[in-house]
mmCIF file of C-alpha atoms in Angstrom:
data_model
loop_
_atom_site.group_PDB
_atom_site.id
_atom_site.type_symbol
_atom_site.label_atom_id
_atom_site.label_comp_id
_atom_site.label_asym_id
_atom_site.label_seq_id
_atom_site.Cartn_x
_atom_site.Cartn_y
_atom_site.Cartn_z
ATOM 1 C CA MET A 1 33.029 29.591 0.296
ATOM 2 C CA ALA A 2 30.164 30.291 -2.105
ATOM 3 C CA VAL A 3 31.329 27.441 -4.331
ATOM 4 C CA ILE A 4 31.516 25.038 -1.375
ATOM 5 C CA LEU A 5 28.071 26.088 -0.175
ATOM 6 C CA HIS A 6 26.632 25.572 -3.651
ATOM 7 C CA THR A 7 28.249 22.118 -3.840
ATOM 8 C CA LEU A 8 26.887 21.169 -0.413
ATOM 9 C CA ILE A 9 23.357 22.197 -1.376
ATOM 10 C CA LEU A 10 23.650 20.273 -4.638
ATOM 11 C CA LEU A 11 24.833 17.129 -2.848
ATOM 12 C CA LEU A 12 22.041 17.350 -0.296
ATOM 13 C CA THR A 13 19.523 17.797 -3.117
ATOM 14 C CA LEU A 14 20.863 14.846 -5.065
ATOM 15 C CA THR A 15 20.906 12.710 -1.925
ATOM 16 C CA GLY A 16 17.247 13.539 -1.317
ATOM 17 C CA LEU A 17 16.400 12.729 -4.929
ATOM 18 C CA PHE A 18 18.170 9.387 -4.671
ATOM 19 C CA ILE A 19 16.176 8.472 -1.588
ATOM 20 C CA SER A 20 12.829 9.550 -3.054
ATOM 21 C CA THR A 21 13.215 8.068 -6.516
ATOM 22 C CA ASN A 22 14.198 4.652 -5.216
ATOM 23 C CA THR A 23 11.168 4.254 -2.962
ATOM 24 C CA LEU A 24 8.696 1.533 -3.919
ATOM 25 C CA GLY A 25 6.033 2.590 -1.442
ATOM 26 C CA VAL A 26 4.634 -0.920 -1.070
ATOM 27 C CA GLY A 27 5.447 -4.102 0.825
ATOM 28 C CA ILE A 28 7.335 -7.009 -0.711
ATOM 29 C CA ASN A 29 6.977 -10.792 -0.489
ATOM 30 C CA TYR A 30 10.349 -12.345 0.312
ATOM 31 C CA GLY A 31 10.079 -15.924 -0.935
ATOM 32 C CA GLN A 32 13.041 -18.277 -0.574
ATOM 33 C CA ILE A 33 12.258 -21.368 -2.651
ATOM 34 C CA ALA A 34 15.643 -21.207 -4.357
ATOM 35 C CA ASN A 35 19.231 -22.327 -3.926
ATOM 36 C CA ASN A 36 20.965 -19.242 -5.307
ATOM 37 C CA LEU A 37 19.653 -16.326 -3.233
ATOM 38 C CA PRO A 38 21.916 -13.858 -1.419
ATOM 39 C CA PRO A 39 22.113 -14.259 2.370
ATOM 40 C CA PRO A 40 19.556 -12.311 4.439
ATOM 41 C CA SER A 41 22.285 -9.974 5.695
ATOM 42 C CA HIS A 42 22.739 -8.741 2.108
ATOM 43 C CA VAL A 43 19.003 -8.438 1.559
ATOM 44 C CA THR A 44 18.741 -6.006 4.463
ATOM 45 C CA THR A 45 21.027 -3.622 2.572
ATOM 46 C CA MET A 46 19.058 -4.149 -0.604
ATOM 47 C CA LEU A 47 15.707 -3.321 0.952
ATOM 48 C CA LYS A 48 17.143 -0.303 2.709
ATOM 49 C CA SER A 49 18.293 1.000 -0.673
ATOM 50 C CA LEU A 50 14.747 0.602 -1.986
ATOM 51 C CA ASN A 51 13.244 2.160 1.167
ATOM 52 C CA ILE A 52 10.980 -0.869 1.617
ATOM 53 C CA SER A 53 9.583 -0.927 5.143
ATOM 54 C CA LYS A 54 7.197 -3.898 4.950
ATOM 55 C CA VAL A 55 8.221 -7.497 4.253
ATOM 56 C CA LYS A 56 6.134 -10.668 4.173
ATOM 57 C CA LEU A 57 7.691 -14.080 4.787
ATOM 58 C CA TYR A 58 6.103 -17.472 4.266
ATOM 59 C CA ASP A 59 7.706 -18.858 7.411
ATOM 60 C CA ALA A 60 9.483 -17.517 10.480
ATOM 61 C CA ASP A 61 13.058 -17.895 9.257
ATOM 62 C CA PRO A 62 15.303 -16.999 12.232
ATOM 63 C CA LYS A 63 18.163 -15.959 9.917
ATOM 64 C CA VAL A 64 15.952 -13.358 8.252
ATOM 65 C CA LEU A 65 14.396 -12.090 11.472
ATOM 66 C CA GLY A 66 17.807 -11.865 13.115
ATOM 67 C CA SER A 67 19.369 -10.076 10.142
ATOM 68 C CA PHE A 68 16.717 -7.358 10.285
ATOM 69 C CA ALA A 69 17.209 -6.632 13.981
ATOM 70 C CA ASN A 70 17.151 -2.915 14.815
ATOM 71 C CA SER A 71 15.849 -2.031 11.345
ATOM 72 C CA ASP A 72 12.666 -0.156 10.520
ATOM 73 C CA VAL A 73 11.266 -3.078 8.535
ATOM 74 C CA GLU A 74 7.864 -4.377 9.624
ATOM 75 C CA PHE A 75 7.397 -8.134 9.205
ATOM 76 C CA THR A 76 4.484 -10.389 8.430
ATOM 77 C CA ILE A 77 5.539 -13.981 9.095
ATOM 78 C CA GLY A 78 3.822 -17.211 8.122
ATOM 79 C CA LEU A 79 2.709 -20.363 9.848
ATOM 80 C CA GLY A 80 2.976 -23.052 7.166
ATOM 81 C CA ASN A 81 -0.070 -25.036 6.054
ATOM 82 C CA GLU A 82 1.480 -28.209 7.425
ATOM 83 C CA TYR A 83 1.266 -26.815 10.985
ATOM 84 C CA LEU A 84 -2.511 -26.290 11.007
ATOM 85 C CA PRO A 85 -3.567 -29.674 12.456
ATOM 86 C CA ARG A 86 -1.017 -29.302 15.276
ATOM 87 C CA MET A 87 -2.235 -25.816 16.131
ATOM 88 C CA GLN A 88 -5.518 -27.229 17.414
ATOM 89 C CA ASP A 89 -3.524 -27.819 20.591
ATOM 90 C CA PRO A 90 -3.199 -24.544 22.603
ATOM 91 C CA GLN A 91 0.120 -25.671 24.024
ATOM 92 C CA GLU A 92 1.563 -26.247 20.541
ATOM 93 C CA ALA A 93 0.430 -22.766 19.475
ATOM 94 C CA GLN A 94 2.025 -21.137 22.511
ATOM 95 C CA ILE A 95 5.289 -23.036 22.044
ATOM 96 C CA TRP A 96 5.432 -21.963 18.384
ATOM 97 C CA ILE A 97 5.028 -18.296 19.287
ATOM 98 C CA GLN A 98 7.498 -18.551 22.166
ATOM 99 C CA GLN A 99 10.108 -20.101 19.857
ATOM 100 C CA LYS A 100 9.441 -18.365 16.519
ATOM 101 C CA VAL A 101 8.199 -14.919 17.494
ATOM 102 C CA GLN A 102 8.896 -13.861 21.068
ATOM 103 C CA PRO A 103 12.726 -14.049 20.964
ATOM 104 C CA TYR A 104 12.870 -11.509 18.115
ATOM 105 C CA LEU A 105 10.242 -8.975 19.159
ATOM 106 C CA SER A 106 12.580 -6.784 21.183
ATOM 107 C CA GLN A 107 14.663 -5.966 18.097
ATOM 108 C CA THR A 108 12.625 -6.957 15.025
ATOM 109 C CA LYS A 109 9.195 -5.558 14.219
ATOM 110 C CA ILE A 110 6.835 -8.512 13.798
ATOM 111 C CA THR A 111 3.276 -7.241 13.477
ATOM 112 C CA CYS A 112 1.362 -10.093 11.833
ATOM 113 C CA ILE A 113 1.193 -13.885 11.608
ATOM 114 C CA THR A 114 -0.576 -15.443 8.628
ATOM 115 C CA VAL A 115 -2.000 -18.802 9.644
ATOM 116 C CA GLY A 116 -1.754 -20.832 6.462
ATOM 117 C CA ASN A 117 -1.813 -19.637 2.852
ATOM 118 C CA GLU A 118 -4.663 -20.178 0.355
ATOM 119 C CA ILE A 119 -6.244 -22.981 2.392
ATOM 120 C CA LEU A 120 -9.840 -22.445 1.242
ATOM 121 C CA GLY A 121 -10.407 -23.593 -2.318
ATOM 122 C CA GLY A 122 -6.994 -25.267 -2.359
ATOM 123 C CA GLN A 123 -5.905 -28.789 -3.216
ATOM 124 C CA ASP A 124 -6.111 -30.256 0.292
ATOM 125 C CA SER A 125 -9.758 -30.873 1.190
ATOM 126 C CA GLN A 126 -8.895 -31.708 4.816
ATOM 127 C CA LEU A 127 -7.143 -28.467 5.791
ATOM 128 C CA PRO A 128 -10.151 -26.060 5.727
ATOM 129 C CA GLN A 129 -11.584 -27.643 8.892
ATOM 130 C CA TYR A 130 -8.394 -26.744 10.781
ATOM 131 C CA LEU A 131 -8.050 -23.132 9.613
ATOM 132 C CA TYR A 132 -10.380 -21.170 11.886
ATOM 133 C CA PRO A 133 -9.581 -23.233 15.037
ATOM 134 C CA ALA A 134 -5.860 -22.673 14.372
ATOM 135 C CA MET A 135 -6.414 -18.913 14.016
ATOM 136 C CA GLN A 136 -8.340 -18.893 17.294
ATOM 137 C CA THR A 137 -5.722 -20.908 19.136
ATOM 138 C CA MET A 138 -2.854 -18.782 17.844
ATOM 139 C CA TYR A 139 -4.678 -15.608 18.865
ATOM 140 C CA GLN A 140 -5.382 -16.955 22.356
ATOM 141 C CA ALA A 141 -1.694 -17.843 22.715
ATOM 142 C CA LEU A 142 -0.838 -14.228 21.899
ATOM 143 C CA VAL A 143 -3.358 -13.083 24.526
ATOM 144 C CA ASN A 144 -1.810 -15.398 27.114
ATOM 145 C CA LEU A 145 1.625 -13.968 26.361
ATOM 146 C CA GLY A 146 0.398 -10.362 26.341
ATOM 147 C CA LEU A 147 1.257 -9.918 22.654
ATOM 148 C CA HIS A 148 -2.188 -9.668 21.017
ATOM 149 C CA LYS A 149 -2.038 -5.868 20.782
ATOM 150 C CA GLN A 150 1.382 -6.034 19.145
ATOM 151 C CA VAL A 151 0.876 -8.919 16.714
ATOM 152 C CA TYR A 152 -2.348 -9.761 14.888
ATOM 153 C CA ILE A 153 -3.555 -13.023 13.368
ATOM 154 C CA THR A 154 -4.968 -13.496 9.880
ATOM 155 C CA THR A 155 -4.732 -15.815 6.856
ATOM 156 C CA ALA A 156 -4.318 -15.244 3.118
ATOM 157 C CA HIS A 157 -6.918 -16.329 0.549
ATOM 158 C CA SER A 158 -6.808 -16.818 -3.194
ATOM 159 C CA LEU A 159 -9.713 -15.566 -5.306
ATOM 160 C CA GLN A 160 -10.818 -19.192 -5.599
ATOM 161 C CA ILE A 161 -13.016 -18.353 -2.608
ATOM 162 C CA LEU A 162 -15.287 -16.277 -4.885
ATOM 163 C CA ALA A 163 -18.219 -17.719 -6.832
ATOM 164 C CA THR A 164 -18.898 -14.345 -8.501
ATOM 165 C CA SER A 165 -16.428 -11.524 -9.095
ATOM 166 C CA PHE A 166 -18.195 -9.350 -11.684
ATOM 167 C CA PRO A 167 -19.929 -7.043 -11.466
ATOM 168 C CA PRO A 168 -18.107 -6.118 -8.245
ATOM 169 C CA SER A 169 -21.345 -5.164 -6.494
ATOM 170 C CA GLN A 170 -22.505 -8.774 -6.880
ATOM 171 C CA GLY A 171 -19.354 -10.370 -5.503
ATOM 172 C CA ALA A 172 -20.156 -13.550 -3.577
ATOM 173 C CA PHE A 173 -18.284 -16.324 -1.820
ATOM 174 C CA ARG A 174 -18.616 -19.949 -2.910
ATOM 175 C CA GLU A 175 -21.458 -21.653 -1.107
ATOM 176 C CA ASP A 176 -19.286 -24.610 -0.090
ATOM 177 C CA LEU A 177 -16.834 -22.259 1.642
ATOM 178 C CA VAL A 178 -19.290 -20.051 3.540
ATOM 179 C CA GLN A 179 -19.257 -22.425 6.522
ATOM 180 C CA TYR A 180 -15.520 -21.753 6.913
ATOM 181 C CA LEU A 181 -15.577 -18.059 6.013
ATOM 182 C CA GLN A 182 -18.322 -16.925 8.370
ATOM 183 C CA PRO A 183 -16.433 -17.669 11.602
ATOM 184 C CA ILE A 184 -13.219 -16.288 10.084
ATOM 185 C CA LEU A 185 -14.963 -13.026 9.216
ATOM 186 C CA ALA A 186 -16.397 -12.821 12.733
ATOM 187 C CA PHE A 187 -12.855 -13.337 14.036
ATOM 188 C CA HIS A 188 -11.560 -10.428 11.918
ATOM 189 C CA ALA A 189 -14.368 -8.169 13.123
ATOM 190 C CA GLN A 190 -13.660 -9.090 16.735
ATOM 191 C CA THR A 191 -9.867 -8.666 16.574
ATOM 192 C CA SER A 192 -9.770 -5.768 14.046
ATOM 193 C CA SER A 193 -7.484 -7.780 11.782
ATOM 194 C CA PRO A 194 -7.520 -7.499 7.965
ATOM 195 C CA PHE A 195 -8.880 -9.962 5.413
ATOM 196 C CA LEU A 196 -5.956 -10.840 3.133
ATOM 197 C CA ILE A 197 -6.309 -11.780 -0.537
ATOM 198 C CA ASN A 198 -3.810 -12.867 -3.178
ATOM 199 C CA VAL A 199 -4.907 -11.147 -6.406
ATOM 200 C CA TYR A 200 -3.425 -11.751 -9.863
ATOM 201 C CA PRO A 201 -5.152 -10.067 -12.827
ATOM 202 C CA TYR A 202 -2.480 -11.808 -14.916
ATOM 203 C CA PHE A 203 -4.343 -15.106 -14.573
ATOM 204 C CA ALA A 204 -7.520 -13.639 -16.049
ATOM 205 C CA TYR A 205 -5.608 -12.386 -19.071
ATOM 206 C CA LYS A 206 -3.618 -15.610 -19.500
ATOM 207 C CA ASN A 207 -6.787 -17.711 -19.470
ATOM 208 C CA ASP A 208 -8.731 -15.524 -21.911
ATOM 209 C CA PRO A 209 -6.444 -13.103 -23.792
ATOM 210 C CA ASN A 210 -8.953 -12.590 -26.607
ATOM 211 C CA ASN A 211 -11.649 -11.187 -24.332
ATOM 212 C CA VAL A 212 -9.760 -9.611 -21.444
ATOM 213 C CA PRO A 213 -8.161 -6.330 -22.593
ATOM 214 C CA LEU A 214 -4.469 -6.180 -21.724
ATOM 215 C CA GLU A 215 -4.738 -2.468 -20.919
ATOM 216 C CA TYR A 216 -7.462 -3.222 -18.362
ATOM 217 C CA VAL A 217 -5.273 -5.625 -16.372
ATOM 218 C CA LEU A 218 -2.116 -3.492 -16.667
ATOM 219 C CA PHE A 219 -3.656 -0.219 -15.370
ATOM 220 C CA GLU A 220 -3.097 1.335 -18.802
ATOM 221 C CA PRO A 221 -5.587 3.846 -20.344
ATOM 222 C CA ASN A 222 -8.783 2.055 -21.395
ATOM 223 C CA ALA A 223 -12.561 2.527 -21.482
ATOM 224 C CA GLY A 224 -12.959 0.462 -18.317
ATOM 225 C CA ALA A 225 -15.854 -1.728 -17.203
ATOM 226 C CA ILE A 226 -19.046 -0.311 -15.714
ATOM 227 C CA ASP A 227 -20.848 -2.011 -12.850
ATOM 228 C CA PRO A 228 -24.493 -1.859 -13.998
ATOM 229 C CA ASN A 229 -25.782 -1.873 -10.412
ATOM 230 C CA THR A 230 -23.748 1.096 -9.189
ATOM 231 C CA ASN A 231 -22.711 2.812 -12.446
ATOM 232 C CA LEU A 232 -19.155 2.855 -11.103
ATOM 233 C CA ASN A 233 -16.473 2.671 -13.770
ATOM 234 C CA TYR A 234 -13.510 0.356 -13.132
ATOM 235 C CA ASP A 235 -10.443 1.204 -15.188
ATOM 236 C CA ASN A 236 -8.500 -1.829 -13.929
ATOM 237 C CA MET A 237 -9.286 -5.386 -12.901
ATOM 238 C CA LEU A 238 -7.446 -5.311 -9.576
ATOM 239 C CA TYR A 239 -9.800 -2.712 -8.102
ATOM 240 C CA ALA A 240 -12.824 -4.589 -9.406
ATOM 241 C CA GLN A 241 -11.605 -7.777 -7.733
ATOM 242 C CA ILE A 242 -11.015 -5.995 -4.417
ATOM 243 C CA ASP A 243 -14.529 -4.516 -4.457
ATOM 244 C CA ALA A 244 -15.971 -7.928 -5.313
ATOM 245 C CA VAL A 245 -14.403 -9.269 -2.100
ATOM 246 C CA TYR A 246 -15.841 -6.350 -0.116
ATOM 247 C CA SER A 247 -19.284 -7.120 -1.565
ATOM 248 C CA ALA A 248 -18.957 -10.793 -0.678
ATOM 249 C CA ILE A 249 -18.056 -9.862 2.908
ATOM 250 C CA ARG A 250 -21.015 -7.506 3.209
ATOM 251 C CA ALA A 251 -23.348 -10.154 1.784
ATOM 252 C CA LEU A 252 -22.587 -12.237 4.884
ATOM 253 C CA ASN A 253 -23.324 -9.251 7.167
ATOM 254 C CA SER A 254 -19.821 -9.433 8.571
ATOM 255 C CA GLY A 255 -19.422 -5.808 9.591
ATOM 256 C CA SER A 256 -16.554 -3.461 8.834
ATOM 257 C CA ILE A 257 -13.506 -5.473 7.796
ATOM 258 C CA GLN A 258 -10.552 -4.135 5.858
ATOM 259 C CA VAL A 259 -9.398 -6.010 2.758
ATOM 260 C CA GLN A 260 -5.658 -5.970 2.050
ATOM 261 C CA ILE A 261 -3.629 -7.434 -0.812
ATOM 262 C CA SER A 262 -1.100 -9.926 0.502
ATOM 263 C CA GLU A 263 0.143 -10.855 -2.979
ATOM 264 C CA THR A 264 -0.062 -9.410 -6.464
ATOM 265 C CA GLY A 265 2.390 -9.511 -9.319
ATOM 266 C CA TRP A 266 3.096 -10.324 -12.950
ATOM 267 C CA PRO A 267 5.595 -12.870 -14.323
ATOM 268 C CA SER A 268 8.341 -11.755 -16.664
ATOM 269 C CA LYS A 269 8.599 -15.124 -18.408
ATOM 270 C CA GLY A 270 6.316 -18.080 -19.074
ATOM 271 C CA ASP A 271 5.625 -21.137 -21.173
ATOM 272 C CA GLU A 272 4.165 -20.897 -24.680
ATOM 273 C CA ASP A 273 0.604 -21.051 -23.363
ATOM 274 C CA GLU A 274 1.218 -18.436 -20.655
ATOM 275 C CA PHE A 275 0.093 -15.449 -22.658
ATOM 276 C CA GLY A 276 1.270 -12.046 -21.480
ATOM 277 C CA ALA A 277 4.165 -13.304 -19.328
ATOM 278 C CA THR A 278 6.808 -10.912 -20.657
ATOM 279 C CA VAL A 279 9.396 -8.540 -19.250
ATOM 280 C CA LYS A 280 7.583 -5.570 -20.797
ATOM 281 C CA ASN A 281 4.184 -6.422 -19.299
ATOM 282 C CA ALA A 282 5.677 -7.192 -15.875
ATOM 283 C CA GLY A 283 7.427 -3.824 -15.849
ATOM 284 C CA ILE A 284 4.273 -1.959 -16.866
ATOM 285 C CA TYR A 285 2.106 -3.760 -14.294
ATOM 286 C CA HIS A 286 4.411 -3.050 -11.384
ATOM 287 C CA LYS A 287 5.152 0.526 -12.423
ATOM 288 C CA ASN A 288 1.467 1.394 -12.659
ATOM 289 C CA LEU A 289 0.582 -0.548 -9.513
ATOM 290 C CA ILE A 290 3.237 1.229 -7.441
ATOM 291 C CA GLN A 291 2.215 4.637 -8.750
ATOM 292 C CA ARG A 292 -1.385 3.939 -7.702
ATOM 293 C CA MET A 293 -0.360 2.686 -4.274
ATOM 294 C CA GLN A 294 1.775 5.760 -3.662
ATOM 295 C CA LYS A 295 -1.288 7.942 -4.271
ATOM 296 C CA ARG A 296 -3.046 6.097 -1.412
ATOM 297 C CA GLN A 297 -6.245 5.965 -3.422
ATOM 298 C CA GLY A 298 -9.144 3.648 -2.726
ATOM 299 C CA THR A 299 -11.317 1.607 -5.054
ATOM 300 C CA PRO A 300 -14.433 3.025 -6.788
ATOM 301 C CA ALA A 301 -16.791 1.476 -4.213
ATOM 302 C CA ASN A 302 -14.492 2.187 -1.254
ATOM 303 C CA PRO A 303 -12.739 5.461 -2.160
ATOM 304 C CA SER A 304 -11.865 6.411 1.418
ATOM 305 C CA GLN A 305 -10.105 3.110 2.173
ATOM 306 C CA PRO A 306 -6.481 3.179 0.898
ATOM 307 C CA ILE A 307 -5.173 -0.118 -0.442
ATOM 308 C CA ASP A 308 -2.337 -1.883 1.365
ATOM 309 C CA CYS A 309 -0.407 -4.088 -1.006
ATOM 310 C CA TYR A 310 2.472 -6.574 -1.007
ATOM 311 C CA VAL A 311 4.148 -7.202 -4.367
ATOM 312 C CA PHE A 312 5.093 -10.739 -5.282
ATOM 313 C CA ALA A 313 8.042 -11.112 -5.219
ATOM 314 C CA LEU A 314 11.495 -9.800 -4.390
ATOM 315 C CA PHE A 315 13.499 -12.485 -6.238
ATOM 316 C CA ASN A 316 12.974 -15.051 -8.966
ATOM 317 C CA GLU A 317 12.884 -18.427 -7.185
ATOM 318 C CA ASN A 318 14.485 -21.172 -9.246
ATOM 319 C CA LEU A 319 13.183 -24.164 -7.257
ATOM 320 C CA LYS A 320 9.469 -23.354 -7.364
ATOM 321 C CA PRO A 321 7.456 -26.155 -8.995
ATOM 322 C CA GLY A 322 4.896 -25.651 -11.748
ATOM 323 C CA PRO A 323 4.978 -23.719 -15.030
ATOM 324 C CA THR A 324 7.834 -21.413 -15.994
ATOM 325 C CA SER A 325 5.985 -18.330 -14.763
ATOM 326 C CA GLU A 326 6.160 -19.590 -11.170
ATOM 327 C CA ARG A 327 9.927 -19.120 -11.201
ATOM 328 C CA ASN A 328 9.792 -15.653 -12.783
ATOM 329 C CA TYR A 329 7.753 -13.319 -10.571
ATOM 330 C CA GLY A 330 10.725 -11.535 -9.027
ATOM 331 C CA LEU A 331 11.623 -7.881 -9.342
ATOM 332 C CA TYR A 332 15.252 -9.033 -9.122
ATOM 333 C CA TYR A 333 17.473 -11.878 -10.208
ATOM 334 C CA PRO A 334 19.345 -13.442 -7.268
ATOM 335 C CA ASP A 335 22.538 -11.521 -8.168
ATOM 336 C CA GLY A 336 20.806 -8.189 -7.548
ATOM 337 C CA THR A 337 20.207 -7.344 -11.204
ATOM 338 C CA PRO A 338 16.716 -5.936 -11.849
ATOM 339 C CA VAL A 339 14.590 -8.122 -14.112
ATOM 340 C CA TYR A 340 13.140 -4.997 -15.735
ATOM 341 C CA ASN A 341 12.959 -1.259 -15.306
ATOM 342 C CA LEU A 342 9.750 -0.290 -13.579
ATOM 343 C CA GLY A 343 9.503 2.954 -15.481
ATOM 344 C CA VAL A 344 9.691 1.536 -19.035
ATOM 345 C CA GLN A 345 9.579 5.150 -20.249
ATOM 346 C CA HIS A 346 10.138 7.039 -16.994
ATOM 347 C CA GLU A 347 13.678 6.709 -15.756
ATOM 348 C CA GLU A 348 12.873 7.932 -12.258
ATOM 349 C CA HIS A 349 11.061 4.671 -11.498
ATOM 350 C CA ASP A 350 13.822 2.357 -12.687
ATOM 351 C CA LEU A 351 14.945 -0.319 -10.279
ATOM 352 C CA PRO A 352 18.616 0.136 -9.422
ATOM 353 C CA ARG A 353 21.057 -2.723 -9.607
ATOM 354 C CA MET A 354 21.928 -3.762 -6.066
ATOM 355 C CA GLN A 355 25.607 -4.071 -5.218
ATOM 356 C CA PHE A 356 25.141 -5.942 -1.972
ATOM 357 C CA SER A 357 28.658 -5.538 -0.604
ATOM 358 C CA ALA A 358 29.145 -1.946 -1.714
ATOM 359 C CA SER A 359 25.852 -0.297 -0.825
ATOM 360 C CA GLY A 360 26.728 0.476 2.782
ATOM 361 C CA LYS A 361 30.188 1.741 1.845
ATOM 362 C CA ASN A 362 28.770 4.160 -0.728
ATOM 363 C CA GLY A 363 26.351 5.623 1.799
ATOM 364 C CA PHE A 364 29.132 6.029 4.347
ATOM 365 C CA SER A 365 31.361 7.775 1.816
ATOM 366 C CA MET A 366 28.611 10.260 0.913
ATOM 367 C CA PHE A 367 28.074 10.998 4.600
ATOM 368 C CA ASN A 368 31.799 11.567 5.105
ATOM 369 C CA LEU A 369 31.919 13.895 2.118
ATOM 370 C CA LEU A 370 29.062 15.962 3.501
ATOM 371 C CA LEU A 371 30.801 16.205 6.873
ATOM 372 C CA LEU A 372 34.018 17.259 5.154
ATOM 373 C CA LEU A 373 32.244 20.043 3.275
ATOM 374 C CA VAL A 374 30.532 21.230 6.454
ATOM 375 C CA GLY A 375 33.957 21.324 8.099
ATOM 376 C CA PHE A 376 35.316 23.495 5.290
ATOM 377 C CA LEU A 377 32.385 25.877 5.729
ATOM 378 C CA ILE A 378 33.028 26.191 9.456
ATOM 379 C CA ILE A 379 36.743 26.825 8.932
ATOM 380 C CA ALA A 380 36.002 29.357 6.200
#
């Protein structure tokens, strides 16, 4: 009996270790611009193995939302940029929510709708005029349906909205975009919704590798950069960029608004001129990022405000246009093989290979074994 009891305790301990060491502790962007991805039903098993509880989509894919029914995963879904002009019509907005959101709410946790992605400062000069009205109309549709306390409305911005990003205390929005940002910020203050930013320190290093220290953008030990106005020391670029956005918001007297990271990541492969896009750097960036997020620490200028973060992305997406890096941001290849080990030197942070079809069976077998051992104990 003593041997059985010892074995049971050991199994329970190992099971707990498996659960804890495979937890990312952040959200994940689930992009699907590819023709070789596993079906959503397999991805549910994969994310459960990683203990990921927050997922961001770029659309409202019914297959994904249906596959995650009765799970603990919390979804942010996207209204595509192409829908913005149509969403000026309140009826169109209500129909979209009734068709894309409402049918799934009883079983799938949908907590946020992003209205457009990187509209301000983007390529289409016509879309900015539609952004705020679309956010308003979508929110009012939620109010009409009694869903505004369950689902919030926001949009995601690139850092192209900033005219100044360093020092962080002098962060400022571009003058040509202030006319669009002011009503959006007032909307966030009114509805208590977050201001989302897509932040990639990788781009700063790629564009100027001789002057931007690699350690500074990878969260590795370095001397940091001091903000001369506050004397705050920034040991990584991501935190400096977040505080620059906070400063820009405060400069417009927009009240207390939370900034969240809707995208950040590092490519594992790139073209010859895409400096720093390597498997090693991608692994280091994500390992250090996840460790920081798990500590729930804030930035130097906002230490009491933990950072919410969504990593980009779950899979490499082979049909994405643009340079090679665009198709190599994934933590995983489509077959479930990890692109790199997050730990580099620390095995406990390695990404496991995902056996889609076997994962559920393995968990069931472990559970049965535990029950069997408990039965032996009772009989003994």
